[in-house]
Amino acid sequence: LRWFCREDYLDEIEGDLMEVFSKQSETSPRKAKWNFGWSVIKYFRPEFMKSFKTSYPINSIDMFRHNFLITYRTFLRQKNSFLVNLSGLTTGLVCALLIYLWVFDELNIDKFHKNDSRLFRVLENRLTAEGIWTSRSASGLLGETLTAEMPEVEYAINASSIEAYTLSINEKNVKAKGQFAGEHFFKMFSYDLIQGDASSVLADKNTIVISSELAIKLFNTTDNIVGKSIEFEHESHFLVSGVFQKIPSHSSEQFDFVCSYEKYKESRDWLKYWANTATYAFVLLKDGTDPAAFNSKIADYIKLKTENQVTHRTPFLKQYSQDYLYGQYENGVQSGGRITYVKLFSTIAIFILLIACINFMNLSTAKAARRVKEVGIKKAVGAGRGSLIAQYFTESVLISVLSMLAAVLLVYLILPQFNEITGKHLTPQINFRFVMLLTGISTITGLLAGSYPALYLSGFKPVAVLKGKVNTLVAEVWIRKGLVVFQFALSVIFIVSVVVVYKQMEFLQSKQLGYNKENVIYFPLVGELKETVNQETFIEELKQVSGVVDASSISHDLTGHSRGTYKIDWEGKNPDDRTQFEVFTVNYGLLEMLNM
């Protein structure tokens, strides 16, 4: 009755019905209920039905304009609070955006290859005295034999490590990083060729494929250079067979040229033996091939090829684009890698943004006392809680949008320095996806930051507000205190973490490594200086240079793994002990010069 009956008739009809019901209930309560229900149904007629249309239609545009105006006036009235909120959210968003750009780049490293799902790197689990060591190097014969013997393989190649070499045109010498790779390198990897055919650029062992950047350095152009000769390390000559575009920044391997692997094999007889490993192998599987099944098939491949002479090496395939992020192994089991840093920094970005949002909540709630009368008056004249919540969310989202605009500007200013720190070439691309991302982040941040103030302020009762009897609940106090404690706890954790990392870096830089590295300059010998006779002459000349105390030579850098062997023998050695020893070739006086 109250739901459908017009208000000007309701009191009279309800009064009459209740009077009749009371009299009939004295004799027959059951009959009174039935009569009451039937009487209500009879009143269900058009003349008694109220209108269900909204009496006061709401103009959404006017309400938005009103909320925007109130927000603008609030900002002007509370400048200090507004600036603190704006700067806090801007700082949090700058950190979050920089971390996002870094994380996005990390997640897309090596994903640009068209054959990504079928492109694999060959790794080996090697059994040693300390456990299983996972290596990325492989036998120099692996690529050609897998292609010939495994029907599941579309292409397989070997490639050397990327090193610096000297390329020359007439009197012009250019230092460039390059590698030697198998014939099908450009058919497996999506490095776009400007000139040349991917199936034939490395078919001849005396050919070289160079990048567009290297072509500019050597020839001052990228046009009509196929067939021209380049001197390599002042020893041999290669003919340019192709030019590829600059390697994209989201490639884990950066190089300037590629030469034929067949040329690499000419002067390295050790590549012909399965027991030696110093190159890398890559495999492109055919469509529909199960990598797990293929790994089982090649598990004993080295063992079979060496007639049980080498039994401690187990090759397996790892998806090429996954190896960058998931490249760490412990005892033969994948145990992380750079993905750990991706997850860590993503979490840090979320917490930094959360700290900024908490800061906004606390400041907005602390200023609530100034706005309680506004809430009371609006509610007294008919404003619903929903409209008040919308108003306060409008304020927070607007601050968030302004903060995002300021953050984007700051990111563009900071990015060159950030790239220097990270060693990357991050450039935010303004496209639909990026704009939608910024819009989503600013909206979610605004809603999150303004959620508690909006719900808190809109919940005041108008009578209590206008009488000045607004009491702060214990729960609200504890929420605010809890947010502050949480905020400061995160801040302390971040500060302590920075100090720990700083101390760790300081420790690494100052730790005694077993030799004196102060004032020691290391540089590779190139060209004719590699020859022993010339090397000795060069060292003697160096010693005559003013300021040089001593000079000597070594086969490679003292840090990291470069060359090793497990065929070191001693009396009583366990036949199964395959401890790998690092091998260095040093010149006279080096041990004394480095105080080893």
XYZ file of C-alpha atoms in Angstrom:
596
model
C 0.000 0.000 0.000
C 2.738 2.445 0.956
C 4.736 1.499 -2.140
C 2.023 2.265 -4.739
C -0.411 4.699 -3.035
C -0.168 8.478 -3.509
C 0.995 10.293 -0.378
C -2.060 12.644 -0.246
C -4.367 9.619 -0.013
C -2.150 7.297 1.997
C -2.792 8.578 5.543
C -6.586 8.544 5.162
C -6.780 5.129 3.443
C -4.283 3.520 5.850
C -6.164 4.958 8.858
C -9.537 3.616 7.659
C -8.125 0.179 6.873
C -6.358 -0.110 10.240
C -9.561 0.906 12.110
C -11.636 -1.756 10.305
C -8.858 -4.309 10.848
C -8.767 -3.631 14.608
C -12.526 -4.180 15.010
C -12.583 -7.373 12.912
C -9.519 -8.770 14.714
C -11.492 -8.943 17.983
C -13.825 -11.605 16.554
C -11.752 -13.250 13.791
C -8.072 -12.286 13.335
C -7.675 -14.595 10.338
C -10.702 -13.093 8.558
C -9.467 -9.580 9.408
C -6.114 -10.265 7.665
C -7.817 -11.614 4.548
C -10.192 -8.627 4.379
C -7.324 -6.189 4.901
C -5.339 -7.748 2.041
C -8.360 -7.743 -0.270
C -9.097 -4.080 0.548
C -5.514 -3.105 -0.305
C -5.823 -4.877 -3.665
C -9.058 -2.990 -4.430
C -7.268 0.318 -3.905
C -4.736 -0.691 -6.559
C -6.375 1.635 -9.145
C -4.917 4.387 -11.382
C -6.436 7.241 -9.377
C -4.661 6.126 -6.207
C -1.277 5.145 -7.820
C 1.613 7.527 -7.373
C 4.034 8.490 -10.138
C 7.269 6.490 -10.139
C 9.143 9.043 -12.219
C 11.855 11.082 -10.472
C 10.364 14.322 -9.326
C 13.645 16.189 -9.691
C 15.616 14.986 -12.732
C 19.369 15.222 -12.259
C 21.437 16.905 -14.959
C 24.717 14.995 -15.011
C 26.593 17.740 -16.846
C 25.473 20.374 -14.341
C 26.410 18.096 -11.433
C 29.856 17.492 -12.922
C 30.331 21.224 -13.490
C 29.220 21.856 -9.899
C 31.618 19.249 -8.477
C 34.441 20.622 -10.629
C 33.766 24.151 -9.397
C 33.680 23.036 -5.738
C 36.933 21.122 -6.302
C 38.605 24.174 -7.874
C 37.532 26.426 -4.973
C 38.733 23.838 -2.465
C 42.163 23.774 -4.143
C 42.384 27.562 -3.966
C 41.300 27.627 -0.339
C 43.687 24.861 0.762
C 46.781 25.583 -1.345
C 49.313 23.965 1.005
C 47.364 20.743 1.302
C 46.779 20.669 -2.463
C 50.467 21.186 -3.281
C 51.576 18.508 -0.791
C 49.091 16.021 -2.264
C 50.080 16.955 -5.809
C 53.820 16.655 -5.172
C 53.396 13.402 -3.227
C 51.360 11.702 -5.951
C 53.633 13.108 -8.674
C 56.730 11.674 -6.992
C 55.081 8.279 -6.594
C 53.890 8.272 -10.215
C 57.336 9.293 -11.525
C 58.923 6.330 -9.729
C 56.153 3.995 -10.901
C 56.416 5.140 -14.544
C 60.216 4.823 -14.652
C 60.040 1.351 -13.145
C 57.228 0.447 -15.576
C 59.358 1.479 -18.574
C 62.256 -0.626 -17.271
C 60.055 -3.643 -16.472
C 58.216 -3.422 -19.820
C 61.552 -3.383 -21.643
C 62.852 -6.355 -19.642
C 59.718 -8.405 -20.341
C 60.046 -7.739 -24.092
C 63.733 -8.549 -24.492
C 64.209 -10.946 -27.459
C 60.437 -11.235 -28.008
C 60.584 -9.555 -31.429
C 61.797 -12.641 -33.331
C 59.085 -14.003 -35.628
C 60.047 -17.583 -34.775
C 60.038 -16.884 -31.030
C 58.027 -19.982 -30.035
C 60.299 -22.308 -32.059
C 63.664 -20.636 -31.468
C 65.875 -22.250 -28.825
C 69.350 -22.000 -27.332
C 71.282 -25.187 -26.511
C 72.438 -25.408 -22.891
C 74.332 -28.195 -21.129
C 74.078 -29.615 -17.628
C 77.568 -30.701 -16.658
C 78.255 -32.993 -13.740
C 81.127 -31.772 -11.534
C 82.476 -32.647 -8.092
C 80.419 -29.778 -6.592
C 77.172 -30.738 -8.360
C 75.622 -29.853 -11.708
C 76.824 -26.751 -13.545
C 74.649 -25.368 -16.354
C 76.684 -23.941 -19.235
C 75.644 -22.002 -22.362
C 78.587 -23.161 -24.448
C 78.311 -26.154 -26.757
C 80.411 -28.302 -29.078
C 81.438 -26.661 -32.346
C 79.967 -29.548 -34.371
C 76.535 -29.509 -32.763
C 74.738 -27.196 -35.219
C 75.585 -29.072 -38.420
C 74.980 -32.546 -36.945
C 71.583 -31.666 -35.440
C 70.467 -30.270 -38.801
C 71.612 -33.412 -40.621
C 70.446 -36.057 -38.128
C 67.330 -34.715 -36.393
C 64.145 -34.540 -38.513
C 62.521 -32.274 -35.886
C 65.101 -29.551 -36.570
C 64.444 -26.985 -39.305
C 67.762 -25.167 -38.797
C 70.590 -25.438 -36.272
C 73.739 -23.328 -36.175
C 76.807 -22.617 -34.089
C 77.978 -19.086 -33.344
C 81.004 -17.590 -31.665
C 80.858 -15.130 -28.804
C 80.449 -11.439 -29.637
C 83.844 -9.718 -29.501
C 85.445 -6.450 -30.598
C 87.408 -6.508 -33.861
C 89.052 -3.909 -36.081
C 87.570 -3.389 -39.556
C 89.408 -1.203 -42.052
C 88.732 0.613 -45.325
C 91.914 2.120 -46.786
C 93.294 4.167 -43.880
C 90.047 4.195 -41.902
C 89.990 1.821 -38.901
C 86.766 1.152 -37.021
C 86.390 -0.906 -33.856
C 83.181 -2.958 -34.039
C 81.554 -5.833 -32.163
C 80.703 -8.914 -34.157
C 80.402 -12.680 -34.284
C 80.825 -15.659 -36.586
C 77.590 -17.578 -37.203
C 76.168 -20.398 -39.277
C 74.702 -19.975 -42.747
C 71.040 -19.865 -41.603
C 71.553 -17.211 -38.921
C 69.370 -14.569 -40.598
C 66.632 -17.112 -41.369
C 66.405 -18.096 -37.708
C 66.676 -14.639 -36.134
C 64.575 -11.621 -37.179
C 67.331 -9.122 -37.858
C 65.932 -7.232 -40.848
C 68.135 -7.080 -43.922
C 68.203 -3.842 -45.928
C 70.357 -5.446 -48.603
C 71.019 -9.109 -49.270
C 69.069 -12.360 -49.093
C 68.734 -14.072 -45.692
C 69.282 -17.525 -47.225
C 72.569 -16.655 -48.953
C 74.343 -13.742 -47.188
C 76.505 -16.168 -45.173
C 76.755 -18.943 -47.776
C 80.324 -17.964 -48.715
C 82.922 -18.202 -45.942
C 84.606 -14.959 -47.030
C 81.512 -12.773 -46.687
C 80.459 -10.312 -44.001
C 77.059 -8.791 -43.187
C 77.263 -5.377 -41.534
C 74.790 -3.100 -39.748
C 73.517 0.134 -41.269
C 75.403 2.077 -38.565
C 78.687 0.334 -39.367
C 78.090 0.920 -43.091
C 77.822 4.667 -42.438
C 81.063 4.628 -40.421
C 82.992 2.698 -43.068
C 81.434 3.839 -46.372
C 79.460 6.956 -45.352
C 76.412 5.329 -46.973
C 74.273 2.190 -46.951
C 73.686 2.158 -50.719
C 75.546 0.013 -53.257
C 78.084 -1.423 -50.829
C 77.364 -5.127 -51.449
C 80.472 -6.662 -52.996
C 82.891 -4.143 -51.526
C 85.902 -5.384 -49.563
C 86.603 -4.836 -45.857
C 89.930 -5.628 -44.201
C 89.474 -7.683 -41.040
C 91.978 -7.353 -38.172
C 94.642 -6.302 -40.722
C 94.901 -9.990 -41.639
C 92.185 -11.015 -44.102
C 89.520 -9.502 -46.331
C 85.763 -10.050 -46.413
C 83.265 -9.065 -49.094
C 80.084 -7.314 -47.949
C 77.137 -9.573 -48.807
C 74.376 -7.748 -46.907
C 73.368 -4.887 -44.660
C 70.987 -5.272 -41.714
C 69.091 -2.589 -39.828
C 70.314 -1.397 -36.456
C 69.775 -4.068 -33.791
C 66.725 -3.067 -31.705
C 67.417 -2.030 -28.128
C 65.234 -4.855 -26.801
C 67.659 -7.450 -28.118
C 69.887 -9.106 -25.517
C 72.711 -9.374 -28.054
C 74.077 -6.200 -29.653
C 76.532 -6.518 -32.556
C 77.686 -4.633 -35.658
C 78.531 -7.442 -38.077
C 78.250 -11.182 -38.699
C 80.822 -13.351 -40.536
C 80.640 -16.947 -41.693
C 81.179 -19.667 -39.087
C 83.053 -21.710 -41.710
C 85.756 -19.036 -41.732
C 85.923 -19.216 -37.928
C 86.531 -22.983 -38.081
C 89.478 -22.690 -40.484
C 92.020 -21.618 -37.879
C 90.502 -23.451 -34.921
C 91.027 -27.189 -35.169
C 89.712 -27.751 -31.649
C 86.180 -27.044 -32.952
C 86.298 -30.429 -34.695
C 86.265 -32.331 -31.412
C 83.113 -33.029 -29.396
C 84.986 -32.799 -26.088
C 85.682 -29.080 -26.604
C 83.081 -26.394 -25.945
C 83.622 -22.708 -26.660
C 80.839 -21.740 -29.057
C 77.082 -21.354 -28.771
C 74.407 -23.405 -30.519
C 70.895 -22.363 -31.583
C 68.048 -24.497 -32.904
C 64.857 -23.710 -34.817
C 62.397 -26.566 -34.374
C 59.763 -27.432 -36.944
C 56.117 -26.619 -36.267
C 54.439 -29.084 -33.934
C 57.647 -30.383 -32.343
C 57.440 -30.954 -28.593
C 60.547 -29.383 -26.979
C 60.317 -31.650 -23.910
C 60.282 -34.770 -26.085
C 63.196 -33.420 -28.139
C 65.190 -32.767 -24.957
C 64.724 -36.403 -23.947
C 65.906 -37.470 -27.388
C 69.180 -35.476 -27.268
C 69.994 -36.069 -23.572
C 72.668 -38.689 -24.468
C 73.720 -37.059 -27.736
C 77.223 -36.020 -26.582
C 77.724 -39.399 -24.951
C 76.886 -41.200 -28.198
C 79.029 -38.902 -30.353
C 82.086 -39.450 -28.121
C 81.487 -43.220 -27.768
C 81.034 -42.880 -23.998
C 84.227 -40.819 -23.652
C 82.253 -37.759 -22.446
C 79.424 -38.834 -20.152
C 79.053 -35.850 -17.844
C 77.386 -33.449 -20.318
C 73.640 -33.413 -20.971
C 72.443 -30.967 -23.650
C 68.924 -29.507 -23.578
C 66.956 -26.735 -25.286
C 65.847 -23.485 -23.654
C 63.526 -21.077 -25.456
C 65.752 -18.247 -26.642
C 63.517 -15.391 -25.453
C 63.100 -17.020 -22.015
C 66.803 -17.438 -21.389
C 67.301 -13.727 -20.695
C 64.817 -13.584 -17.806
C 65.098 -17.179 -16.573
C 68.816 -17.778 -17.032
C 69.894 -18.789 -13.525
C 70.338 -22.435 -12.580
C 71.228 -24.178 -9.353
C 72.365 -27.791 -9.546
C 70.788 -28.152 -12.982
C 67.403 -26.708 -12.034
C 66.122 -23.331 -13.230
C 66.054 -21.089 -10.140
C 65.405 -17.553 -11.277
C 67.382 -14.937 -13.136
C 66.558 -11.368 -14.098
C 62.869 -12.137 -13.586
C 63.639 -11.809 -9.854
C 64.525 -8.142 -10.378
C 61.436 -7.617 -12.545
C 59.196 -8.921 -9.761
C 61.130 -7.020 -7.089
C 60.974 -3.649 -8.847
C 57.318 -4.154 -9.787
C 56.534 -4.695 -6.111
C 58.589 -1.619 -5.165
C 56.670 0.492 -7.706
C 53.340 -0.627 -6.236
C 54.461 0.133 -2.676
C 55.857 3.553 -3.608
C 52.538 4.439 -5.230
C 50.729 3.047 -2.194
C 52.769 5.307 0.107
C 51.753 8.326 -1.982
C 48.089 7.250 -1.847
C 48.229 6.794 1.930
C 49.762 10.255 2.233
C 46.816 11.641 0.258
C 44.279 9.769 2.414
C 45.760 10.975 5.675
C 45.990 14.624 4.619
C 42.457 14.620 3.191
C 41.014 12.981 6.296
C 42.918 15.377 8.571
C 41.293 18.315 6.720
C 37.838 16.780 7.087
C 36.920 19.045 10.023
C 36.895 22.036 7.671
C 34.341 20.399 5.404
C 31.868 18.799 7.790
C 29.490 21.790 7.624
C 29.563 21.608 3.844
C 28.533 17.956 4.119
C 25.806 18.765 6.658
C 24.266 21.558 4.558
C 24.335 19.488 1.369
C 22.662 16.568 3.087
C 20.097 18.859 4.732
C 18.967 20.199 1.342
C 18.662 16.689 -0.094
C 22.078 15.623 -1.348
C 22.531 11.880 -1.183
C 25.634 10.101 0.004
C 26.298 8.888 -3.539
C 26.552 12.431 -4.905
C 28.950 13.399 -2.092
C 31.111 10.349 -2.770
C 31.161 11.316 -6.451
C 32.265 14.837 -5.532
C 35.194 13.678 -3.389
C 36.234 11.083 -5.949
C 36.183 13.866 -8.558
C 38.626 15.826 -6.398
C 41.011 12.914 -5.920
C 40.896 11.809 -9.573
C 41.503 15.396 -10.710
C 44.581 15.663 -8.462
C 45.720 12.288 -9.776
C 45.328 13.425 -13.405
C 47.271 16.629 -12.701
C 49.938 14.551 -10.936
C 50.126 12.198 -13.918
C 50.639 15.092 -16.340
C 53.410 16.487 -14.123
C 54.909 12.993 -13.735
C 55.024 12.403 -17.516
C 56.814 15.716 -17.980
C 59.344 14.858 -15.254
C 59.893 11.377 -16.710
C 60.860 12.905 -20.061
C 63.316 15.210 -18.287
C 64.812 12.458 -16.076
C 64.891 9.672 -18.701
C 68.375 10.432 -20.152
C 69.954 10.125 -16.680
C 67.822 7.054 -15.926
C 69.049 5.410 -19.138
C 72.637 6.044 -18.084
C 72.022 4.330 -14.747
C 70.228 1.318 -16.249
C 72.315 1.043 -19.409
C 69.177 0.987 -21.545
C 67.649 3.136 -24.287
C 64.149 3.573 -22.918
C 61.859 5.842 -24.923
C 58.140 5.985 -24.058
C 56.131 5.704 -27.260
C 52.986 7.823 -27.261
C 50.386 5.477 -28.684
C 46.868 4.398 -27.818
C 48.103 1.667 -25.463
C 50.389 4.039 -23.554
C 47.679 6.712 -23.263
C 45.183 4.141 -21.975
C 47.785 2.907 -19.497
C 48.344 6.438 -18.154
C 44.590 7.009 -17.975
C 44.063 3.738 -16.120
C 46.903 4.371 -13.640
C 45.759 7.926 -12.870
C 42.119 6.847 -12.477
C 42.911 3.871 -10.243
C 45.372 5.955 -8.213
C 42.777 8.707 -7.781
C 40.038 6.267 -6.738
C 42.405 4.460 -4.359
C 43.757 7.673 -2.831
C 40.306 9.221 -2.471
C 38.435 6.115 -1.320
C 38.795 6.551 2.433
C 38.235 10.352 2.518
C 35.165 10.028 0.254
C 33.580 7.289 2.342
C 34.598 8.986 5.593
C 33.300 12.484 4.800
C 30.093 11.370 3.108
C 29.116 9.276 6.116
C 28.541 12.240 8.507
C 24.941 12.701 9.697
C 23.547 16.179 8.877
C 21.908 16.759 12.280
C 25.079 15.912 14.189
C 27.182 18.014 11.819
C 25.013 21.144 12.063
C 24.889 20.814 15.866
C 28.685 20.454 15.978
C 28.491 17.016 17.558
C 30.726 15.084 15.158
C 32.646 12.543 17.191
C 35.634 10.740 15.773
C 35.183 7.002 16.134
C 37.953 4.945 17.680
C 38.039 2.752 14.566
C 38.639 5.796 12.347
C 41.539 6.930 14.549
C 43.082 3.469 14.413
C 42.688 3.344 10.633
C 44.522 6.637 10.214
C 47.233 5.649 12.683
C 47.548 2.259 11.005
C 48.000 3.875 7.606
C 50.687 6.208 8.969
C 52.536 3.318 10.639
C 52.308 1.253 7.434
C 53.566 4.195 5.390
C 56.545 4.836 7.662
C 57.333 1.126 7.925
C 57.609 0.882 4.123
C 59.743 4.025 4.052
C 62.108 2.611 6.675
C 62.365 -0.685 4.774
C 63.253 1.172 1.561
C 65.825 3.367 3.301
C 67.470 0.398 5.037
C 67.495 -1.529 1.729
C 69.246 1.356 -0.031
C 71.874 1.492 2.732
C 72.423 -2.282 2.539
C 72.792 -2.187 -1.257
C 75.196 0.763 -0.989
C 77.306 -1.079 1.584
C 77.282 -4.228 -0.539
C 78.455 -2.297 -3.623
C 81.130 -0.612 -1.519
C 82.242 -4.032 -0.280
C 82.451 -5.414 -3.832
C 84.496 -2.433 -4.999
C 86.951 -2.569 -2.103
C 87.262 -6.351 -1.553
C 90.751 -7.775 -2.049
C 90.529 -10.148 -5.018
C 93.990 -11.683 -4.612
C 95.803 -9.245 -6.872
C 96.479 -5.525 -6.977
C 94.186 -3.900 -9.552
C 94.873 -0.258 -8.632
C 96.325 1.845 -11.467
C 96.334 -1.196 -13.773
C 95.044 -0.601 -17.311
C 93.809 -3.611 -19.289
C 93.111 -3.500 -23.035
C 92.948 -6.171 -25.761
C 95.684 -6.578 -28.361
C 94.449 -6.411 -31.960
C 95.796 -6.975 -35.426
C 99.536 -7.558 -35.764
C 100.065 -6.986 -32.027
C 98.689 -10.484 -31.447
C 101.821 -11.978 -32.910
C 104.324 -12.934 -30.213
C 107.294 -11.042 -31.735
C 105.355 -7.825 -32.121
C 103.801 -8.274 -28.670
C 107.188 -8.436 -26.951
C 108.367 -5.332 -28.810
C 105.186 -3.476 -27.906
C 105.545 -4.344 -24.206
C 109.134 -3.136 -24.148
C 108.076 0.135 -25.807
C 105.289 0.545 -23.213
C 107.786 0.268 -20.379
C 109.651 3.267 -21.810
C 106.561 5.499 -21.686
C 106.714 8.125 -18.933
C 104.506 7.145 -15.998
C 104.450 3.410 -16.838
C 105.969 1.381 -14.001
C 105.652 -2.040 -15.612
C 103.893 -3.853 -18.458
C 103.064 -7.437 -19.334
C 100.315 -9.466 -21.052
C 97.666 -12.074 -20.250
C 95.363 -14.197 -22.417
C 92.095 -12.728 -21.082
C 90.478 -10.710 -18.301
C 90.874 -11.981 -14.728
C 87.152 -11.770 -13.904
C 84.429 -14.187 -14.965
C 84.758 -17.447 -16.887
C 86.620 -17.362 -20.210
C 88.541 -20.591 -20.767
C 88.929 -23.688 -18.647
C 89.585 -27.427 -18.541
C 88.801 -30.348 -16.278
C 91.771 -32.430 -17.493
C 94.053 -31.391 -14.663
C 95.483 -34.550 -13.115
C 97.103 -35.284 -9.781
C 97.978 -38.326 -7.730
C 94.945 -39.899 -6.110
C 92.428 -37.911 -8.204
C 88.936 -39.431 -8.349
C 88.240 -40.456 -11.991
C 84.753 -38.939 -11.699
C 86.075 -35.570 -10.469
C 85.463 -33.065 -13.270
C 86.294 -29.882 -11.431
C 86.762 -27.153 -14.044
C 89.957 -25.107 -13.724
C 90.232 -21.636 -15.243
C 93.256 -21.408 -17.543
C 95.311 -18.232 -18.153
C 98.336 -17.740 -20.351
C 100.542 -15.006 -18.869
C 103.723 -13.246 -19.908
C 106.876 -12.677 -17.879
C 106.544 -10.336 -14.917
C 102.720 -10.392 -14.736
C 102.499 -12.184 -11.353
C 104.986 -9.761 -9.825
C 103.324 -6.721 -11.412
C 99.924 -7.653 -9.942
C 101.398 -8.731 -6.572
C 99.798 -12.170 -6.775
